[in-house]
Tab-separated table of C-alpha atoms and ligand atoms in Angstrom:
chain	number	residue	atom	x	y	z
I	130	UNK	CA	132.900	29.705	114.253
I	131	UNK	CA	130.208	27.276	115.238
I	132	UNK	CA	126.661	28.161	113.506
I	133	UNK	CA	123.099	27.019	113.529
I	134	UNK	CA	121.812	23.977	111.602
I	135	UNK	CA	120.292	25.421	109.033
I	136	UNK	CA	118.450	22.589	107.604
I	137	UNK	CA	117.248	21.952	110.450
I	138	UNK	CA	115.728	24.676	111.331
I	139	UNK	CA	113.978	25.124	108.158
I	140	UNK	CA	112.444	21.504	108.582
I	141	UNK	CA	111.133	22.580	112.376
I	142	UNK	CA	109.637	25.564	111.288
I	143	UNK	CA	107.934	23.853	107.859
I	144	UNK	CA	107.110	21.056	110.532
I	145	UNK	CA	105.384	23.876	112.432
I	146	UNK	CA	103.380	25.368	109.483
I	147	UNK	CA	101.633	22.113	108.668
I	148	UNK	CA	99.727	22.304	111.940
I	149	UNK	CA	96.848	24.385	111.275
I	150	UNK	CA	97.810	24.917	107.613
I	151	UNK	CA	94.214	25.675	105.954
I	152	UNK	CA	93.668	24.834	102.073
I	153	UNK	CA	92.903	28.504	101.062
I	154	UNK	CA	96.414	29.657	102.558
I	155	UNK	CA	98.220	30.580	105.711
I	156	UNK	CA	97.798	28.975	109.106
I	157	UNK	CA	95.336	29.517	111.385
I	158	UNK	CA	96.543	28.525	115.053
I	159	UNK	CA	94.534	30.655	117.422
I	160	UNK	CA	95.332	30.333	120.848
I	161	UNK	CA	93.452	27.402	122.891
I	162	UNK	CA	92.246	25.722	119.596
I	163	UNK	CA	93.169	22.321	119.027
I	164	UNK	CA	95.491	23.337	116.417
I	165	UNK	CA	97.322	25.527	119.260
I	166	UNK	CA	97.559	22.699	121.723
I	167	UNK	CA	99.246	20.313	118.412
I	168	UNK	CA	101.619	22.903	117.680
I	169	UNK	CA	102.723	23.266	121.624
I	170	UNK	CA	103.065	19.656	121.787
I	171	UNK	CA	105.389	19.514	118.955
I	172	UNK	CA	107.343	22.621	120.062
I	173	UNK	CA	107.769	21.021	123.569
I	174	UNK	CA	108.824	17.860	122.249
I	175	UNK	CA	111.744	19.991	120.320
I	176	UNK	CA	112.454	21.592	123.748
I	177	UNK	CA	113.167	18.500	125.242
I	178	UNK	CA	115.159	16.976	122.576
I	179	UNK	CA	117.684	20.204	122.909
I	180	UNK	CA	117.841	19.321	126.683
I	181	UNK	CA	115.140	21.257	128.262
I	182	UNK	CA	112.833	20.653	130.877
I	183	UNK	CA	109.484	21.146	129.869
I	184	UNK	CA	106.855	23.348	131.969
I	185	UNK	CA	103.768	25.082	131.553
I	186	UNK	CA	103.163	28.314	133.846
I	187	UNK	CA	99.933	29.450	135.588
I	188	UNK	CA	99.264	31.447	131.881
I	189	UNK	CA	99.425	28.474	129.494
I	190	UNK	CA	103.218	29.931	128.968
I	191	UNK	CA	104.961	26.833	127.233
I	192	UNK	CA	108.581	27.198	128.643
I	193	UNK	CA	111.589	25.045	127.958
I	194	UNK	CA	114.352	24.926	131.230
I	195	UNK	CA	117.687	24.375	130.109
I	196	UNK	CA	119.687	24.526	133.548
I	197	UNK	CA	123.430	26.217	133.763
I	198	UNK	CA	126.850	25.613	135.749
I	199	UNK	CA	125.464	27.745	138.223
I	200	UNK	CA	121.580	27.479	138.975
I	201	UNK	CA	121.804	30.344	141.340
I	202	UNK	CA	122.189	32.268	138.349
I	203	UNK	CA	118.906	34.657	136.657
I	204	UNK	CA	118.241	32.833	133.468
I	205	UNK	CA	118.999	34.669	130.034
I	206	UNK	CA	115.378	34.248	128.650
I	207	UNK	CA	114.847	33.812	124.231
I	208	UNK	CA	110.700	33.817	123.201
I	209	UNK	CA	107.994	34.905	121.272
I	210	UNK	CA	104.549	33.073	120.557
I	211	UNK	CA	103.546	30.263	118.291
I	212	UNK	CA	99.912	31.100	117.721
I	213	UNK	CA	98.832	32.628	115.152
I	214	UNK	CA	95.997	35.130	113.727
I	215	UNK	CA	93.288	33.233	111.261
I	216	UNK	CA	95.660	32.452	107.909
I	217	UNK	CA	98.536	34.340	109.661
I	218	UNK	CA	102.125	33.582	107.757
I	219	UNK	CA	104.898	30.360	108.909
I	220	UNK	CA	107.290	32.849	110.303
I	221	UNK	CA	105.679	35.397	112.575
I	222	UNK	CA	106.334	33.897	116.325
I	223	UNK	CA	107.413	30.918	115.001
I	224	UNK	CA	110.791	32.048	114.290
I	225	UNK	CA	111.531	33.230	117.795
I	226	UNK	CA	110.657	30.472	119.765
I	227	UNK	CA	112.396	27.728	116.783
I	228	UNK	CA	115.412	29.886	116.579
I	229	UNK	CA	115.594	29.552	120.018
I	230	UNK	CA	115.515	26.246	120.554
I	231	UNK	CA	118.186	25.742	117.540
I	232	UNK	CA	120.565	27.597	119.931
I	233	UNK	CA	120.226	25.628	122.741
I	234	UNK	CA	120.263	22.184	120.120
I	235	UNK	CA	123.331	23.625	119.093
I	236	UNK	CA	124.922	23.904	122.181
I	237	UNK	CA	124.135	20.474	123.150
I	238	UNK	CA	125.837	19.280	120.449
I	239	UNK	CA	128.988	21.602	121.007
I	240	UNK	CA	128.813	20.309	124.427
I	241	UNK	CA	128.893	23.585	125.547
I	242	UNK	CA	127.232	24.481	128.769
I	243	UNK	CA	126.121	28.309	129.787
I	244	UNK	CA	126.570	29.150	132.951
I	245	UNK	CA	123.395	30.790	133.393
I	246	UNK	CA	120.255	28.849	133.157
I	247	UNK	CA	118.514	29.526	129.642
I	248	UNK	CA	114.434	29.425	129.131
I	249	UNK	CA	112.680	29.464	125.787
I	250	UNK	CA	109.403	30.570	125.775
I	251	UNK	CA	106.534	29.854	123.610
I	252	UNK	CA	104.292	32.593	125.004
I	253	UNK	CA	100.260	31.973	125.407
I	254	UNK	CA	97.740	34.066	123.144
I	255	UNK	CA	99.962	36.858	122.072
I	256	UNK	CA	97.707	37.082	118.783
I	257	UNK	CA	94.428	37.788	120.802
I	258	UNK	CA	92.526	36.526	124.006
I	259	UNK	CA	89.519	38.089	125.540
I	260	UNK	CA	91.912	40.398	127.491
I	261	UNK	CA	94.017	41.650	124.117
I	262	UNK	CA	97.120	40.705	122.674
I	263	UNK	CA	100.702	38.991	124.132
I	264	UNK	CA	98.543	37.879	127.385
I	265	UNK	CA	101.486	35.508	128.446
I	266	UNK	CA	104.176	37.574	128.739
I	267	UNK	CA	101.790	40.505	130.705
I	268	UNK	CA	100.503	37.799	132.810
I	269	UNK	CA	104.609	36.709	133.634
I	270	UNK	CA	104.944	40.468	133.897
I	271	UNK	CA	102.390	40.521	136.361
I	272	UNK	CA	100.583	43.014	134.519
I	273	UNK	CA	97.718	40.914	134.618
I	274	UNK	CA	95.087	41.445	137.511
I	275	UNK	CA	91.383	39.637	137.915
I	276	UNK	CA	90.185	42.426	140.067
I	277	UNK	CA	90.302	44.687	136.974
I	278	UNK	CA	88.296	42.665	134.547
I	279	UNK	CA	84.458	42.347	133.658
I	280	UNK	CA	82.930	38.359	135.366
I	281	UNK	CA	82.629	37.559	131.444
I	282	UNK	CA	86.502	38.145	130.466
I	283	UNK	CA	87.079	35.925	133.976
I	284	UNK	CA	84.494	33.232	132.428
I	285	UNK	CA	86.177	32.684	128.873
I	286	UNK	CA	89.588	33.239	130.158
I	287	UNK	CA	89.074	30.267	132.764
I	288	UNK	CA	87.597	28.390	129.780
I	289	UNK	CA	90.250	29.019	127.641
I	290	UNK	CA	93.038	27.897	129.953
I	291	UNK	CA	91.140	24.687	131.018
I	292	UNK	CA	92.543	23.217	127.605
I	293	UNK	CA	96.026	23.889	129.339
I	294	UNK	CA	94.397	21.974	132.657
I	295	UNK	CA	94.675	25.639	134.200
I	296	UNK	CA	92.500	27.794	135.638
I	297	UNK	CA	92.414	32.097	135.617
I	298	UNK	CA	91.708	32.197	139.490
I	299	UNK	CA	95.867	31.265	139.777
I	300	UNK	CA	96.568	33.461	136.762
I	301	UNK	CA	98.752	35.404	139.638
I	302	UNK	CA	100.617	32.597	139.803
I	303	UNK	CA	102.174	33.630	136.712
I	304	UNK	CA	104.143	36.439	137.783
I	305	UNK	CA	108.053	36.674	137.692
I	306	UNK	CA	110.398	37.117	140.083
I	307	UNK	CA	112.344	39.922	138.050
I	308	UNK	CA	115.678	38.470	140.105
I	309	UNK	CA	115.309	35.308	138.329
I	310	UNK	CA	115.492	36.473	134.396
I	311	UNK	CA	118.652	38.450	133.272
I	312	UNK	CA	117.596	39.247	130.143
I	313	UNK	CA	114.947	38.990	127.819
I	314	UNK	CA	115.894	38.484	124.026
I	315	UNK	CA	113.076	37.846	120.802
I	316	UNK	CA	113.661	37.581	117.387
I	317	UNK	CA	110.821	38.207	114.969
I	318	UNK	CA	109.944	39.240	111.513
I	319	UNK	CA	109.665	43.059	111.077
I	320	UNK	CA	106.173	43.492	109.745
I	321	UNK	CA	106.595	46.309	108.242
I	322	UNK	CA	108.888	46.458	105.062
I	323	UNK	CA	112.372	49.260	106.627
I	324	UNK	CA	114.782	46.173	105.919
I	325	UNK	CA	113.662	44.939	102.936
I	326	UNK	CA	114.066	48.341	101.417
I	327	UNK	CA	117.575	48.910	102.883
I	328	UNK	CA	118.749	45.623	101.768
I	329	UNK	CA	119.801	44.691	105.438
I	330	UNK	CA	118.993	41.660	107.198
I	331	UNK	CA	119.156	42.844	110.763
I	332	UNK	CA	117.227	44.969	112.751
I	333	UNK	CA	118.118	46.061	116.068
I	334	UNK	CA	115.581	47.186	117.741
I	335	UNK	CA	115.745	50.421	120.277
I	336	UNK	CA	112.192	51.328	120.926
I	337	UNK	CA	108.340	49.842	120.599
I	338	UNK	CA	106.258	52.246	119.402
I	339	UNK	CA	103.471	53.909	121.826
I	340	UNK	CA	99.717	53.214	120.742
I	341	UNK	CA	96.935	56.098	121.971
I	342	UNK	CA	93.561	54.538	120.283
I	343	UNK	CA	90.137	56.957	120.863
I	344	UNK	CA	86.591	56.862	120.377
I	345	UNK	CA	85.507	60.067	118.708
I	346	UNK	CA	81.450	61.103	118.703
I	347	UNK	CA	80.211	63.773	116.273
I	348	UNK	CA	77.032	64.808	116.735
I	349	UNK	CA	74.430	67.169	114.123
I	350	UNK	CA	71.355	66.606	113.706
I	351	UNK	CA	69.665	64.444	111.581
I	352	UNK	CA	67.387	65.744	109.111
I	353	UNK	CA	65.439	65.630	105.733
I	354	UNK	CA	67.934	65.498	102.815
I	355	UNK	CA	65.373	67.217	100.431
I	356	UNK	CA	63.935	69.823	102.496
I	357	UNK	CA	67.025	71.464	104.477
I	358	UNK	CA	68.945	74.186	102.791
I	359	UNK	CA	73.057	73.794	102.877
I	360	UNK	CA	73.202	77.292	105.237
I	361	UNK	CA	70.717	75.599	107.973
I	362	UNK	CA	72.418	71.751	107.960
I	363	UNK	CA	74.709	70.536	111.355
I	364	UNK	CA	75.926	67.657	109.391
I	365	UNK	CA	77.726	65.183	111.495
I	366	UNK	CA	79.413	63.323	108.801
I	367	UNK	CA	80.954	66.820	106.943
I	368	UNK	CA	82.316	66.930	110.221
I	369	UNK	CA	83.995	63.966	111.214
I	370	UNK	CA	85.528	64.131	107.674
I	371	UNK	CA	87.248	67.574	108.871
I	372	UNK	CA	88.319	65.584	111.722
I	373	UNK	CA	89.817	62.947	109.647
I	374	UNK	CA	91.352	65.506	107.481
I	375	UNK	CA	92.705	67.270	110.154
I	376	UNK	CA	94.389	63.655	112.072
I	377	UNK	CA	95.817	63.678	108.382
I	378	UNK	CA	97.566	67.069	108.627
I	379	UNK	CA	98.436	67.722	112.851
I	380	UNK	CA	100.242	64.347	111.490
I	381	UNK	CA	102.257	65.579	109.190
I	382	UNK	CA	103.168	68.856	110.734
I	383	UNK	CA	103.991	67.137	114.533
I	384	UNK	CA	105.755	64.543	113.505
I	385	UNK	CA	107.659	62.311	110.846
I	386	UNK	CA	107.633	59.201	113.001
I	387	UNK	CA	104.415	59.198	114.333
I	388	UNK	CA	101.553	57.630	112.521
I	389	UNK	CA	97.661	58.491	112.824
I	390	UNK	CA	94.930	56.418	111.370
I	391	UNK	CA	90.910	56.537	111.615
I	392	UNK	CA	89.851	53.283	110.593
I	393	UNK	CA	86.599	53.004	111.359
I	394	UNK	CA	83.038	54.953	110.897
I	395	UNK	CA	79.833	54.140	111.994
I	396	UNK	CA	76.640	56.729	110.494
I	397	UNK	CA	73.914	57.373	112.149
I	398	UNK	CA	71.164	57.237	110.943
I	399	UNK	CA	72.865	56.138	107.734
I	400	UNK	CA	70.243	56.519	105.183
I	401	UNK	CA	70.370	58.086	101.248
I	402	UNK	CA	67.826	60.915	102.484
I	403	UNK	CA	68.582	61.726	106.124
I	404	UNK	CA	71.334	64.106	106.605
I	405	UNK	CA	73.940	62.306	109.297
I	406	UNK	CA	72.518	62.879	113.013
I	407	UNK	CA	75.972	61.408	114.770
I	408	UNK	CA	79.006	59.924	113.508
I	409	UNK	CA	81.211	57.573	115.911
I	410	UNK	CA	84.927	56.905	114.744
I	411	UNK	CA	87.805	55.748	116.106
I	412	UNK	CA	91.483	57.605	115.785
I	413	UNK	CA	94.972	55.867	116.461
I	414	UNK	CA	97.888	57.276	116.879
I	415	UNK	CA	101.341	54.786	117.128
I	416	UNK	CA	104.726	56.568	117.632
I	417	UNK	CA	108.135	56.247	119.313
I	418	UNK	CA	107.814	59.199	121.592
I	419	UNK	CA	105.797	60.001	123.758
I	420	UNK	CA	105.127	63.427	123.778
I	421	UNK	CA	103.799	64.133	120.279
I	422	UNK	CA	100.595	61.532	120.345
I	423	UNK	CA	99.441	63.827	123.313
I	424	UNK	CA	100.307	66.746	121.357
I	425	UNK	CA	98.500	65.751	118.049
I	426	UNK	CA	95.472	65.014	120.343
I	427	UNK	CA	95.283	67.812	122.124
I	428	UNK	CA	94.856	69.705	118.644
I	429	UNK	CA	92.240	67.824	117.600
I	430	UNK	CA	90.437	68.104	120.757
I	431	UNK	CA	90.716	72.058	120.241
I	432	UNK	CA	89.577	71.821	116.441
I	433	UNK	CA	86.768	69.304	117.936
I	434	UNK	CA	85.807	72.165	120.050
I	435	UNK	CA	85.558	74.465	117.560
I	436	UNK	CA	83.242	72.605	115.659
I	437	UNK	CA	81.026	71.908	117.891
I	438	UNK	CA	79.494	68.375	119.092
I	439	UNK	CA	82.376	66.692	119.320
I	440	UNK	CA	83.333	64.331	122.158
I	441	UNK	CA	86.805	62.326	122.934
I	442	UNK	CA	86.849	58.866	124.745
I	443	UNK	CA	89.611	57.084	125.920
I	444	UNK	CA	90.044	53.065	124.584
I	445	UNK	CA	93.909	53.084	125.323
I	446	UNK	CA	97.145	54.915	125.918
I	447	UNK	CA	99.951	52.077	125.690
I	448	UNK	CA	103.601	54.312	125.978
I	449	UNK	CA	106.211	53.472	123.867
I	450	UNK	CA	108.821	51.360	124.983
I	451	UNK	CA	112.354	51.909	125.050
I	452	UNK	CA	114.192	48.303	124.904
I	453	UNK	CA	118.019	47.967	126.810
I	454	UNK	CA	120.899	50.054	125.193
I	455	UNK	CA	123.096	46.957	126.953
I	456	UNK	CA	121.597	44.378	125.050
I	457	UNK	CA	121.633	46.199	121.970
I	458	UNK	CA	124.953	46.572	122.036
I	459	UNK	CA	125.572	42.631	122.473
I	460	UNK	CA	123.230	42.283	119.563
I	461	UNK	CA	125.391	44.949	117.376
I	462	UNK	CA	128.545	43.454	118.356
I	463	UNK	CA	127.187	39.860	117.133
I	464	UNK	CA	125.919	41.087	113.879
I	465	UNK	CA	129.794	42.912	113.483
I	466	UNK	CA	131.526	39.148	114.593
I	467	UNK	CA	129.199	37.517	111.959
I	468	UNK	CA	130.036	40.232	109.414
I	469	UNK	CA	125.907	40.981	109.240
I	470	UNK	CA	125.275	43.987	108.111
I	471	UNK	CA	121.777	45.538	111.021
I	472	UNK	CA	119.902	48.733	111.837
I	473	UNK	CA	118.801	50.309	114.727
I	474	UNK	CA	115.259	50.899	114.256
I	475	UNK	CA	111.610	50.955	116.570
I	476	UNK	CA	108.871	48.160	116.302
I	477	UNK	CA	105.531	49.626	114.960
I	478	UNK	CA	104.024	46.625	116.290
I	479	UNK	CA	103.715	45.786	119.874
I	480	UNK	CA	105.351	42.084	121.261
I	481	UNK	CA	105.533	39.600	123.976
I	482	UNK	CA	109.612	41.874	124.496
I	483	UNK	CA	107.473	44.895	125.584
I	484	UNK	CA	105.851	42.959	128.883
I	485	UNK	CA	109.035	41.547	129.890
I	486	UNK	CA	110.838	44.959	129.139
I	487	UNK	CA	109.317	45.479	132.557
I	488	UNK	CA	110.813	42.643	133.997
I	489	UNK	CA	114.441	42.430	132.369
I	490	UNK	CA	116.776	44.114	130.127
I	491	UNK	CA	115.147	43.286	126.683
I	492	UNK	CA	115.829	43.801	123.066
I	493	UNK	CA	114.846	42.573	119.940
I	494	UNK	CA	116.122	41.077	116.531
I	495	UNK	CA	114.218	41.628	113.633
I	496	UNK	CA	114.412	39.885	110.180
I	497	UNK	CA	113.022	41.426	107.021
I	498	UNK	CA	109.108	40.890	106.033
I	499	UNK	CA	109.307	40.294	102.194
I	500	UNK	CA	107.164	43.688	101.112
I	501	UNK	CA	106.147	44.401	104.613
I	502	UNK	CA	103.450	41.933	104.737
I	503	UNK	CA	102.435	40.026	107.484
I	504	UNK	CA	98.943	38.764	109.341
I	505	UNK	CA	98.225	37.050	105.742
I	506	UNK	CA	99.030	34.214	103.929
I	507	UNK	CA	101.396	36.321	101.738
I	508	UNK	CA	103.889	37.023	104.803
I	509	UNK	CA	107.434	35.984	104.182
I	510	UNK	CA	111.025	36.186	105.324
I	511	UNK	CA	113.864	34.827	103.007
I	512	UNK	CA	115.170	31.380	104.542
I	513	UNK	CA	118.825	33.117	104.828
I	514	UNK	CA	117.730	35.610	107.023
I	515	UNK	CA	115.716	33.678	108.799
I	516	UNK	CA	119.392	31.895	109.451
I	517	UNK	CA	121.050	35.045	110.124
I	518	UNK	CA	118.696	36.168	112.733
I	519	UNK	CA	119.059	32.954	114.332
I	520	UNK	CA	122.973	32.962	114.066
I	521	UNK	CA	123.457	36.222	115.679
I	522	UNK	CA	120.517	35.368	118.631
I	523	UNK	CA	123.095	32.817	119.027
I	524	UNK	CA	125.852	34.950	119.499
I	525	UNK	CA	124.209	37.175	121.449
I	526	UNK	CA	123.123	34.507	124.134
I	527	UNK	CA	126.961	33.766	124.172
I	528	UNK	CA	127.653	36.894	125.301
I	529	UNK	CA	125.086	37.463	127.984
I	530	UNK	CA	126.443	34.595	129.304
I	531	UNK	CA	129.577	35.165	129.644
I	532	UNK	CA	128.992	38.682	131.016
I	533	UNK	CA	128.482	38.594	134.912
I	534	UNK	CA	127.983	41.973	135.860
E	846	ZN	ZN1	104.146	37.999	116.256
């Protein structure tokens, strides 16, 4: 059964980390930097030595062409992103758009050629860009329009892609025929710590999870600390902590999926004599369905309401995404012809798959995160499931490609 170089890819990926490696840990490759550009240059001259043509989209998208028998064929698509978050970990991204390459080096080498085109892709910012995260593949998934955004996002987006030679007036330019991709396939580390604890290399991944993020206002009023009895206080901050309790429990009781965090707190007028005046936090809620966000919100709207001076603003409402049952299926079947052991599981982070879930059938192939960290210098995947990952991505390619239907 022919298999990955191992070696080989371990060398690519260390080769990788050294660009942008900072003394007190980690690697910090942020998108446009000059470490960013280095680290493209090195992963495009890897796409050309497996065979690839090299291009660069309208979005800074780094993409490796790898034509098939038949070039009227959609192209079976592998990516994920090679910048990184400041001292972010050698793996996360990385592994997705090496692995990918490793298949197609392989396949040179086996002389074997697909019959559908193949494209790796080395998506632009998916870390962060003045428009968010994964703004490569939602720019490719058209998803991306200037008419929505504030002249200042327009200003440092067109500065940022002028270190690509580009410029955000064609960032339409980007978009994807979706007749031209037949699938959509990235491997990444899990970010979370589900594998590691069930001592399985694989996951398979089904769903990405939805994220509903709101600004909550709680308003008192603001008095003298001393002077005001308890009976006659409207104290903001006794009240946002009810509301924190209460994100706590609707939790808890809605769902044991979902997840629902308040992470930040700003007091007003914040002072060791003034009783709080307003309170502004924000709430997040991340889950695989859809439903029970809406329904955890819509109970803490109520108990907002019923203690009065409360106010709800909308920052986002990103549904969950359910990935290809099709692909999954070609992924299970590759971990069963390797003998890997996987599980089917959601992403609790979002990825460059859940853009082009709108443009092909997608899944992804997750390895384990060593105690679930990631985003840190700490983040790590073992090197032999790093090669699994990679093995069955393999495999799976195979099989896309040999399926015409
Ligand atoms: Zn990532």
């Amino acid at each position: 059964m022919v298999r990955i170089n191992e070696e080989r890819l371990k060398e690519n990926i260390l080769a990788l980390g050294e660009i942008g490696k900072v003394p007190e840990g980690g690697v910090t490759r942020k998108a446009f930097t000059q470490e960013d550009i280095v680290g493209r240059e090195y992963t495009a001259s890897l796409m050309e030595e497996a065979g690839c043509r090299v291009k660069v989209d309208a979005a800074g998208n780094l993409i490796g062409y790898l034509p098939g028998k038949d070039r009227t064929l959609p192209s079976i698509m592998i990516g994920s992103h090679i910048d990184t978050v400041p001292q972010g970990g050698l793996f996360d991204g990385a592994i997705g758009v090496l692995g990918g390459i490793e298949c197609l080096k392989v396949f040179k080498e086996e002389k074997y050629k697909p019959d559908h085109p193949i494209e790796v892709v080395a998506f632009s910012a998916e870390e962060g860009s003045a428009l968010g995260g994964t703004f490569g593949s939602r720019a490719m998934a058209g998803q991306i329009d200037p008419a929505d955004l504030t002249s200042p996002q327009k200003r440092i987006m067109d500065a940022n892609l002028k270190v690509f030679g580009l410029s955000f007036e064609k960032i339409k330019e980007a978009k994807r025929d979706p007749e031209t991709i037949k699938s959509f396939l990235e491997m990444h580390i899990e970010q979370g710590s589900i594998l590691e604890e069930l001592k399985v290399p694989i996951g398979i991944v089904f769903g990405i999870v939805g994220i509903f993020r709101y600004e909550v206002t709680v308003k008192g009023e603001a008095n003298h600390s001393g002077s005001t009895p308890m009976a006659k206080r409207d104290d903001a901050l006794i009240k946002a902590s009810r509301m924190v309790l209460a994100v706590e429990e609707f939790v808890n009781e809605e769902s044991s999926s979902m997840v629902g965090t308040v992470g930040s707190m700003q007091v007003t007028p914040n002072a060791i004599n003034v009783i709080p005046g307003e309170v502004k936090m924000t709430v997040e809620f991340r889950d695989i369905n859809a439903w029970d966000p809406i329904l955890v919100y819509e109970r803490l709207r109520q108990f907002g309401s019923e203690l009065g001076g409360v106010t709800f603003k909308k920052i986002v409402e990103k549904e969950p995404v359910r990935l290809h049952p099709g692909i999954q299926e070609k992924i299970s079947q590759a971990c069963d012809d390797t003998e890997i052991c996987y599980h089917k599981m959601a992403s609790a982070a979002g990825h460059d798959a859940v853009a082009m879930s709108y443009l092909a059938p997608t899944s992804m192939i997750f390895v384990p995160s060593r105690r679930g960290i990631s985003h840190a210098p700490e983040e790590w995947t073992e090197w032999e499931d790093v090669f699994a990952g990679t093995n069955v991505l393999m495999r799976t390619v195979l099989a896309i490609d040999k399926n015409n239907e």
